[in-house]
């Protein structure tokens, strides 16, 4: 892109690789009056950051207290997504950073507009040192990784943990966190801070009133739904306008029925991955919910909030969701609701994995940009956040678990959180981690979610048709050269 | 005097033209340039890829679907909105019954009240309108289905935005509702400047309301209607349709792609999928469609200007 630099943006003597200035002016003149500003702005917009590596902060000395070798005077900039978890937990962690490095002033900001604030800064080559890349305006991780915009977090993972110098940070994390940060090969690009439990959410009180236990096989599930129906309660509802919530219970069910490999094959976009009999069995099972009228009337027209509200009011028994639902719907969930989560119901005893197999994974992806001025500072901030004290602080304040394995003793947990911890304990090593939603966003949300599952659960397509359609989408994504492809390690 | 004329004109036009070139012409050129690259929008590096993006676009089913919906918007919305607005403003200004002692030409009873009421939606931001209607269309507890239940139509409970065959029409209805008031006011102003003696003459000749409308009001209002048409079409192709589709519909983009429009597709490609170059390619297609639309309307609407 060196051909479009002119004097007007001040980068003339930096990377004049292509056409010289004089040639450019000649050409510009030929192109006419309008294109003069055009060309100079082009370079100002998209390529002025080219070789901007000279301004990095010098690394400090590595000591026991400062294992990452953070420069003790360099500034650090931290941009947080100001979403459901608020910003207090991060501000508390920033205070610790400033206490540990008294000469440093951390530039902290919180915003919901991650992409609109930060995309231009990536394009200029001047991103902040630590970003919580989350929310509706999340920047595409695949593209960031593919374009070498992120720093490898391996030094952080191999550094001693904040609480115990004899234990690496890597060994204090919950299962799946490190793998989730990898895209292709060993480097770890993302540190997921929150830990989300996905599954089937329900009111223990409502279930008790039906005289029922949480069903472990699909026949039991249908029986419970029938009981609920007799009492004028629908069995299920889901975020009909965003049907990509259905996979929160459907994917781990597929994993439980057919084994971990089935989900891996799906993530790897292998040919015919969706044609596995386990997928068909689970799709059939969910379709039966529709056929038997166990889905709340009108569900396909509800958004996530509306469906959660209907469910909290007791109009439906079960909803596929993640652990954020407790915080998000806190104002409509009655105090005696007794919120609980369960691993998905399987088909029967011939399933490959035991009951309790659950989908749990990281949320709130933190990244350190490759072109950050003080990447060690960004990582040190993360190391502080992954300490037991900071983790407890987070859990107390926002009712969610963190990537730190532990940090739940000695604090009082809400019903949903308690049940989430119990579900993780039941699962043990049987934690699944489907990756479609962070690897192939369009495929997961728009194609599998809205066009596939959404149509099936609204009764407008049969499971066989849906599988054929989804396999078509997956094959197209596998062939699409404009997106980067990933594989499970 | 002739000597300094051009310099004089240029002196006045330089600043506005410069601003126009910078903020209007230049982004167009920039988009066209980027559409030949593989820019992701997330990193400063990109290279030229020739016509790859265009080739991809022509084989992209969703692009064609969004184009189809955008064209439908550009045809149906102006037609419905402007017909309704013409009808309303005619009734408000001219269509009233003759009252004793009143002027020969007047609107229906309470017309000044209606004029204000029609303008109300225009005061609300389109985002708020979209949210309000999203609540109203809620099939479980929304206003529309509750009303249907209230009048005993328990069996008629459409999914509205959740139904691929209804969703697009639901979105269009919202746009009509929110924009018709503006055109009522615009056309009312136009009608107010039509001299009353023309109407009186028509009345004396025994013309009824329908022929008065088609032979006097519409021809004299033609210029206003035409610019209204272009304005409404651009609105339907651009920002307004994006806002309602993005805020209201499933996905967004509708169940089974039933409400996806070109602007939404541009946004999703640029800001969700990190394919800014491909997004600008679709943007170029949108530019072509918009220009064609304006050209066709101008061409079809060309008539002799009537002086009065």
GROMACS .gro file of C-alpha atoms in nm, chain A residues 117-469:
model
  353
  117UNK     CA    1  -1.399   0.334   1.927
  118UNK     CA    2  -1.123   0.088   1.866
  119UNK     CA    3  -1.145  -0.016   1.502
  120UNK     CA    4  -0.996   0.315   1.384
  121UNK     CA    5  -0.719   0.282   1.638
  122UNK     CA    6  -0.628  -0.063   1.510
  123UNK     CA    7  -0.623   0.083   1.162
  124UNK     CA    8  -0.388   0.359   1.277
  125UNK     CA    9  -0.166   0.112   1.457
  126UNK     CA   10  -0.220   0.275   1.796
  127UNK     CA   11  -0.444   0.038   1.993
  128UNK     CA   12  -0.463   0.040   2.375
  129UNK     CA   13  -0.274  -0.215   2.585
  130UNK     CA   14  -0.565  -0.421   2.711
  131UNK     CA   15  -0.915  -0.458   2.569
  132UNK     CA   16  -1.224  -0.640   2.681
  133UNK     CA   17  -1.348  -0.714   2.330
  134UNK     CA   18  -1.707  -0.801   2.410
  135UNK     CA   19  -2.067  -0.708   2.350
  136UNK     CA   20  -2.269  -0.636   2.040
  137UNK     CA   21  -1.981  -0.436   1.895
  138UNK     CA   22  -1.725  -0.706   1.939
  139UNK     CA   23  -1.447  -0.699   1.683
  140UNK     CA   24  -1.412  -1.024   1.491
  141UNK     CA   25  -1.147  -1.228   1.672
  142UNK     CA   26  -1.076  -1.446   1.372
  143UNK     CA   27  -0.988  -1.145   1.162
  144UNK     CA   28  -0.779  -0.987   1.439
  145UNK     CA   29  -0.581  -1.307   1.479
  146UNK     CA   30  -0.556  -1.367   1.106
  147UNK     CA   31  -0.419  -1.019   1.049
  148UNK     CA   32  -0.160  -1.053   1.330
  149UNK     CA   33  -0.315  -0.780   1.541
  150UNK     CA   34  -0.298  -0.964   1.874
  151UNK     CA   35  -0.015  -1.041   2.114
  152UNK     CA   36   0.053  -1.400   2.221
  153UNK     CA   37  -0.043  -1.435   2.588
  154UNK     CA   38   0.186  -1.734   2.652
  155UNK     CA   39   0.425  -1.524   2.869
  156UNK     CA   40   0.130  -1.444   3.095
  157UNK     CA   41   0.021  -1.807   3.118
  158UNK     CA   42   0.373  -1.921   3.201
  159UNK     CA   43   0.430  -1.647   3.460
  160UNK     CA   44   0.387  -1.736   3.827
  161UNK     CA   45   0.034  -1.673   3.949
  162UNK     CA   46  -0.041  -1.370   4.159
  163UNK     CA   47  -0.121  -1.567   4.474
  164UNK     CA   48   0.130  -1.852   4.455
  165UNK     CA   49   0.473  -1.799   4.294
  166UNK     CA   50   0.517  -2.176   4.261
  167UNK     CA   51   0.211  -2.214   4.042
  168UNK     CA   52   0.188  -2.087   3.686
  169UNK     CA   53  -0.111  -1.877   3.587
  170UNK     CA   54  -0.194  -2.151   3.338
  171UNK     CA   55  -0.251  -2.400   3.622
  172UNK     CA   56  -0.493  -2.179   3.812
  173UNK     CA   57  -0.750  -2.164   3.533
  174UNK     CA   58  -1.069  -2.357   3.476
  175UNK     CA   59  -1.087  -2.632   3.209
  176UNK     CA   60  -1.109  -2.510   2.852
  177UNK     CA   61  -0.999  -2.151   2.911
  178UNK     CA   62  -0.653  -2.183   2.758
  179UNK     CA   63  -0.775  -2.385   2.458
  180UNK     CA   64  -1.046  -2.126   2.393
  181UNK     CA   65  -0.783  -1.858   2.355
  182UNK     CA   66  -0.607  -2.057   2.083
  183UNK     CA   67  -0.706  -2.038   1.721
  184UNK     CA   68  -0.449  -2.224   1.523
  185UNK     CA   69  -0.146  -2.376   1.685
  186UNK     CA   70   0.001  -2.297   2.024
  187UNK     CA   71  -0.019  -1.920   2.072
  188UNK     CA   72  -0.296  -1.807   2.306
  189UNK     CA   73  -0.453  -1.489   2.176
  190UNK     CA   74  -0.744  -1.439   2.411
  191UNK     CA   75  -0.789  -1.455   2.786
  192UNK     CA   76  -1.151  -1.521   2.868
  193UNK     CA   77  -1.215  -1.379   3.213
  194UNK     CA   78  -1.572  -1.471   3.296
  195UNK     CA   79  -1.680  -1.832   3.304
  196UNK     CA   80  -2.020  -1.909   3.163
  197UNK     CA   81  -2.228  -2.218   3.226
  198UNK     CA   82  -2.469  -2.297   2.945
  199UNK     CA   83  -2.761  -2.532   2.977
  200UNK     CA   84  -3.127  -2.565   3.057
  201UNK     CA   85  -3.243  -2.305   3.309
  202UNK     CA   86  -3.556  -2.352   3.516
  203UNK     CA   87  -3.729  -2.273   3.842
  204UNK     CA   88  -3.678  -2.546   4.097
  205UNK     CA   89  -3.998  -2.430   4.262
  206UNK     CA   90  -4.200  -2.477   3.943
  207UNK     CA   91  -4.049  -2.820   3.892
  208UNK     CA   92  -4.133  -2.915   4.252
  209UNK     CA   93  -4.490  -2.800   4.205
  210UNK     CA   94  -4.520  -3.048   3.918
  211UNK     CA   95  -4.387  -3.317   4.146
  212UNK     CA   96  -4.105  -3.380   3.905
  213UNK     CA   97  -3.729  -3.417   3.899
  214UNK     CA   98  -3.513  -3.267   3.628
  215UNK     CA   99  -3.547  -3.524   3.344
  216UNK     CA  100  -3.240  -3.724   3.246
  217UNK     CA  101  -3.376  -3.895   2.935
  218UNK     CA  102  -3.587  -3.753   2.655
  219UNK     CA  103  -3.887  -3.971   2.743
  220UNK     CA  104  -3.878  -3.820   3.091
  221UNK     CA  105  -3.846  -3.474   2.938
  222UNK     CA  106  -4.158  -3.528   2.732
  223UNK     CA  107  -4.341  -3.660   3.039
  224UNK     CA  108  -4.248  -3.350   3.242
  225UNK     CA  109  -4.361  -3.124   2.957
  226UNK     CA  110  -4.691  -3.312   2.937
  227UNK     CA  111  -4.743  -3.261   3.310
  228UNK     CA  112  -4.668  -2.893   3.272
  229UNK     CA  113  -4.903  -2.864   2.976
  230UNK     CA  114  -5.187  -3.008   3.181
  231UNK     CA  115  -5.127  -2.732   3.433
  232UNK     CA  116  -5.143  -2.471   3.158
  233UNK     CA  117  -4.769  -2.418   3.145
  234UNK     CA  118  -4.561  -2.457   2.833
  235UNK     CA  119  -4.261  -2.687   2.852
  236UNK     CA  120  -4.012  -2.468   2.671
  237UNK     CA  121  -3.953  -2.123   2.539
  238UNK     CA  122  -3.644  -1.971   2.379
  239UNK     CA  123  -3.527  -1.645   2.228
  240UNK     CA  124  -3.726  -1.688   1.908
  241UNK     CA  125  -3.585  -1.381   1.739
  242UNK     CA  126  -3.232  -1.495   1.820
  243UNK     CA  127  -3.261  -1.871   1.778
  244UNK     CA  128  -2.887  -1.909   1.824
  245UNK     CA  129  -2.970  -1.943   2.194
  246UNK     CA  130  -3.105  -2.293   2.123
  247UNK     CA  131  -2.755  -2.440   2.078
  248UNK     CA  132  -2.676  -2.358   2.444
  249UNK     CA  133  -2.859  -2.678   2.534
  250UNK     CA  134  -2.871  -2.850   2.195
  251UNK     CA  135  -2.495  -2.866   2.124
  252UNK     CA  136  -2.398  -3.024   2.457
  253UNK     CA  137  -2.687  -3.267   2.405
  254UNK     CA  138  -2.537  -3.365   2.069
  255UNK     CA  139  -2.202  -3.406   2.245
  256UNK     CA  140  -2.355  -3.619   2.518
  257UNK     CA  141  -2.541  -3.843   2.272
  258UNK     CA  142  -2.271  -3.885   2.011
  259UNK     CA  143  -1.951  -3.800   2.195
  260UNK     CA  144  -1.712  -3.509   2.191
  261UNK     CA  145  -1.583  -3.596   1.840
  262UNK     CA  146  -1.918  -3.512   1.683
  263UNK     CA  147  -1.898  -3.153   1.804
  264UNK     CA  148  -1.531  -3.130   1.707
  265UNK     CA  149  -1.615  -3.246   1.355
  266UNK     CA  150  -1.887  -2.983   1.337
  267UNK     CA  151  -1.647  -2.712   1.452
  268UNK     CA  152  -1.385  -2.829   1.205
  269UNK     CA  153  -1.644  -2.794   0.926
  270UNK     CA  154  -1.580  -3.153   0.821
  271UNK     CA  155  -1.791  -3.284   0.533
  272UNK     CA  156  -2.110  -3.451   0.653
  273UNK     CA  157  -2.040  -3.361   1.017
  274UNK     CA  158  -2.405  -3.265   1.062
  275UNK     CA  159  -2.523  -3.592   0.912
  276UNK     CA  160  -2.405  -3.787   1.218
  277UNK     CA  161  -2.695  -3.990   1.364
  278UNK     CA  162  -2.654  -3.814   1.702
  279UNK     CA  163  -2.734  -3.479   1.538
  280UNK     CA  164  -3.044  -3.624   1.377
  281UNK     CA  165  -3.157  -3.781   1.704
  282UNK     CA  166  -3.123  -3.453   1.893
  283UNK     CA  167  -3.291  -3.248   1.620
  284UNK     CA  168  -3.577  -3.497   1.615
  285UNK     CA  169  -3.605  -3.470   1.991
  286UNK     CA  170  -3.629  -3.091   1.982
  287UNK     CA  171  -3.870  -3.099   1.691
  288UNK     CA  172  -4.092  -3.326   1.896
  289UNK     CA  173  -4.124  -3.044   2.151
  290UNK     CA  174  -4.277  -2.834   1.876
  291UNK     CA  175  -4.492  -3.115   1.735
  292UNK     CA  176  -4.641  -3.196   2.074
  293UNK     CA  177  -4.715  -2.831   2.142
  294UNK     CA  178  -4.474  -2.799   2.434
  295UNK     CA  179  -4.324  -2.471   2.307
  296UNK     CA  180  -4.481  -2.156   2.443
  297UNK     CA  181  -4.728  -2.006   2.196
  298UNK     CA  182  -4.572  -1.715   2.004
  299UNK     CA  183  -4.213  -1.799   2.097
  300UNK     CA  184  -4.071  -1.744   1.743
  301UNK     CA  185  -4.167  -1.377   1.772
  302UNK     CA  186  -4.005  -1.315   2.113
  303UNK     CA  187  -3.661  -1.169   2.164
  304UNK     CA  188  -3.431  -1.288   2.443
  305UNK     CA  189  -3.565  -1.046   2.705
  306UNK     CA  190  -3.928  -1.115   2.620
  307UNK     CA  191  -3.876  -1.492   2.629
  308UNK     CA  192  -3.689  -1.472   2.959
  309UNK     CA  193  -3.966  -1.258   3.103
  310UNK     CA  194  -4.237  -1.504   2.994
  311UNK     CA  195  -4.030  -1.785   3.145
  312UNK     CA  196  -3.972  -1.595   3.471
  313UNK     CA  197  -4.346  -1.534   3.497
  314UNK     CA  198  -4.396  -1.909   3.488
  315UNK     CA  199  -4.543  -1.933   3.142
  316UNK     CA  200  -4.279  -2.185   3.041
  317UNK     CA  201  -4.072  -2.430   3.241
  318UNK     CA  202  -3.738  -2.456   3.060
  319UNK     CA  203  -3.522  -2.213   2.863
  320UNK     CA  204  -3.184  -2.269   2.698
  321UNK     CA  205  -2.955  -1.994   2.822
  322UNK     CA  206  -2.625  -1.901   2.982
  323UNK     CA  207  -2.539  -1.802   3.337
  324UNK     CA  208  -2.577  -1.432   3.260
  325UNK     CA  209  -2.956  -1.484   3.264
  326UNK     CA  210  -2.960  -1.450   3.644
  327UNK     CA  211  -2.819  -1.099   3.624
  328UNK     CA  212  -2.995  -0.998   3.304
  329UNK     CA  213  -3.344  -1.096   3.418
  330UNK     CA  214  -3.288  -1.019   3.787
  331UNK     CA  215  -3.573  -0.767   3.794
  332UNK     CA  216  -3.835  -1.012   3.662
  333UNK     CA  217  -3.726  -1.332   3.837
  334UNK     CA  218  -3.941  -1.365   4.153
  335UNK     CA  219  -3.749  -1.401   4.478
  336UNK     CA  220  -3.889  -1.749   4.547
  337UNK     CA  221  -3.816  -1.867   4.191
  338UNK     CA  222  -3.518  -2.076   4.304
  339UNK     CA  223  -3.328  -2.052   3.978
  340UNK     CA  224  -3.140  -2.361   3.873
  341UNK     CA  225  -2.942  -2.484   3.576
  342UNK     CA  226  -2.895  -2.836   3.456
  343UNK     CA  227  -2.682  -3.008   3.201
  344UNK     CA  228  -2.896  -3.101   2.900
  345UNK     CA  229  -3.122  -3.400   2.898
  346UNK     CA  230  -2.993  -3.683   2.682
  347UNK     CA  231  -3.179  -3.935   2.467
  348UNK     CA  232  -3.143  -4.250   2.676
  349UNK     CA  233  -2.888  -4.469   2.854
  350UNK     CA  234  -2.705  -4.553   2.532
  351UNK     CA  235  -2.565  -4.199   2.510
  352UNK     CA  236  -2.186  -4.181   2.477
  353UNK     CA  237  -2.131  -3.944   2.768
  354UNK     CA  238  -2.291  -3.951   3.114
  355UNK     CA  239  -2.565  -3.719   3.234
  356UNK     CA  240  -2.402  -3.402   3.360
  357UNK     CA  241  -2.202  -3.339   3.044
  358UNK     CA  242  -2.225  -2.965   3.011
  359UNK     CA  243  -2.117  -2.673   2.795
  360UNK     CA  244  -1.912  -2.426   2.993
  361UNK     CA  245  -1.669  -2.179   2.851
  362UNK     CA  246  -1.510  -1.843   2.884
  363UNK     CA  247  -1.687  -1.515   2.837
  364UNK     CA  248  -1.555  -1.156   2.831
  365UNK     CA  249  -1.259  -1.201   2.597
  366UNK     CA  250  -0.962  -0.986   2.695
  367UNK     CA  251  -0.698  -0.918   2.433
  368UNK     CA  252  -0.361  -0.746   2.424
  369UNK     CA  253  -0.299  -0.592   2.081
  370UNK     CA  254   0.027  -0.678   1.906
  371UNK     CA  255   0.089  -0.311   1.837
  372UNK     CA  256   0.017  -0.199   2.193
  373UNK     CA  257   0.275   0.034   2.343
  374UNK     CA  258   0.294  -0.151   2.672
  375UNK     CA  259   0.184  -0.513   2.617
  376UNK     CA  260   0.357  -0.632   2.936
  377UNK     CA  261   0.143  -0.386   3.129
  378UNK     CA  262  -0.173  -0.525   2.973
  379UNK     CA  263  -0.072  -0.877   3.066
  380UNK     CA  264   0.023  -0.777   3.419
  381UNK     CA  265  -0.323  -0.625   3.459
  382UNK     CA  266  -0.472  -0.957   3.356
  383UNK     CA  267  -0.246  -1.142   3.600
  384UNK     CA  268  -0.382  -0.921   3.879
  385UNK     CA  269  -0.740  -0.988   3.769
  386UNK     CA  270  -0.675  -1.363   3.777
  387UNK     CA  271  -0.582  -1.355   4.146
  388UNK     CA  272  -0.813  -1.514   4.401
  389UNK     CA  273  -0.904  -1.183   4.559
  390UNK     CA  274  -0.996  -1.013   4.230
  391UNK     CA  275  -1.186  -1.320   4.119
  392UNK     CA  276  -1.388  -1.324   4.440
  393UNK     CA  277  -1.454  -0.956   4.400
  394UNK     CA  278  -1.592  -1.020   4.051
  395UNK     CA  279  -1.810  -1.311   4.162
  396UNK     CA  280  -1.955  -1.115   4.453
  397UNK     CA  281  -2.025  -0.806   4.246
  398UNK     CA  282  -2.167  -0.951   3.926
  399UNK     CA  283  -2.289  -1.301   4.018
  400UNK     CA  284  -2.068  -1.481   3.771
  401UNK     CA  285  -1.774  -1.717   3.792
  402UNK     CA  286  -1.433  -1.626   3.658
  403UNK     CA  287  -1.168  -1.819   3.471
  404UNK     CA  288  -0.988  -1.861   3.803
  405UNK     CA  289  -1.054  -2.215   3.922
  406UNK     CA  290  -1.193  -2.160   4.268
  407UNK     CA  291  -1.272  -1.836   4.437
  408UNK     CA  292  -1.620  -1.940   4.546
  409UNK     CA  293  -1.551  -2.041   4.903
  410UNK     CA  294  -1.626  -1.799   5.179
  411UNK     CA  295  -1.866  -1.585   4.979
  412UNK     CA  296  -2.240  -1.629   4.959
  413UNK     CA  297  -2.361  -1.736   4.617
  414UNK     CA  298  -2.696  -1.667   4.452
  415UNK     CA  299  -2.925  -1.965   4.373
  416UNK     CA  300  -2.832  -1.967   4.003
  417UNK     CA  301  -2.462  -1.948   4.078
  418UNK     CA  302  -2.482  -2.219   4.342
  419UNK     CA  303  -2.656  -2.444   4.096
  420UNK     CA  304  -2.398  -2.357   3.829
  421UNK     CA  305  -2.112  -2.454   4.060
  422UNK     CA  306  -2.292  -2.781   4.142
  423UNK     CA  307  -2.347  -2.852   3.771
  424UNK     CA  308  -1.976  -2.798   3.702
  425UNK     CA  309  -1.888  -3.032   3.986
  426UNK     CA  310  -2.121  -3.299   3.849
  427UNK     CA  311  -1.968  -3.257   3.505
  428UNK     CA  312  -1.611  -3.298   3.627
  429UNK     CA  313  -1.399  -3.342   3.314
  430UNK     CA  314  -1.706  -3.376   3.088
  431UNK     CA  315  -1.705  -3.011   2.994
  432UNK     CA  316  -1.773  -2.945   2.627
  433UNK     CA  317  -1.663  -2.640   2.440
  434UNK     CA  318  -1.820  -2.595   2.096
  435UNK     CA  319  -1.641  -2.319   1.911
  436UNK     CA  320  -1.867  -2.222   1.621
  437UNK     CA  321  -1.987  -1.907   1.794
  438UNK     CA  322  -1.641  -1.757   1.818
  439UNK     CA  323  -1.489  -1.908   1.503
  440UNK     CA  324  -1.768  -1.857   1.252
  441UNK     CA  325  -2.008  -1.595   1.378
  442UNK     CA  326  -2.216  -1.566   1.064
  443UNK     CA  327  -2.250  -1.943   1.026
  444UNK     CA  328  -2.350  -1.988   1.389
  445UNK     CA  329  -2.590  -1.699   1.433
  446UNK     CA  330  -2.746  -1.621   1.098
  447UNK     CA  331  -2.728  -1.956   0.921
  448UNK     CA  332  -2.746  -2.235   1.178
  449UNK     CA  333  -2.937  -2.023   1.428
  450UNK     CA  334  -3.188  -1.811   1.242
  451UNK     CA  335  -3.219  -1.988   0.907
  452UNK     CA  336  -3.179  -2.342   1.042
  453UNK     CA  337  -3.290  -2.399   1.399
  454UNK     CA  338  -3.523  -2.099   1.406
  455UNK     CA  339  -3.723  -2.232   1.114
  456UNK     CA  340  -3.728  -2.585   1.252
  457UNK     CA  341  -3.845  -2.487   1.599
  458UNK     CA  342  -4.116  -2.267   1.449
  459UNK     CA  343  -4.234  -2.576   1.265
  460UNK     CA  344  -4.158  -2.445   0.919
  461UNK     CA  345  -3.893  -2.706   0.839
  462UNK     CA  346  -3.843  -3.070   0.936
  463UNK     CA  347  -3.526  -3.191   1.108
  464UNK     CA  348  -3.414  -3.368   0.790
  465UNK     CA  349  -3.454  -3.052   0.583
  466UNK     CA  350  -3.282  -2.846   0.851
  467UNK     CA  351  -2.982  -3.077   0.868
  468UNK     CA  352  -2.948  -3.069   0.491
  469UNK     CA  353  -2.968  -2.688   0.495
   0.00000   0.00000   0.00000
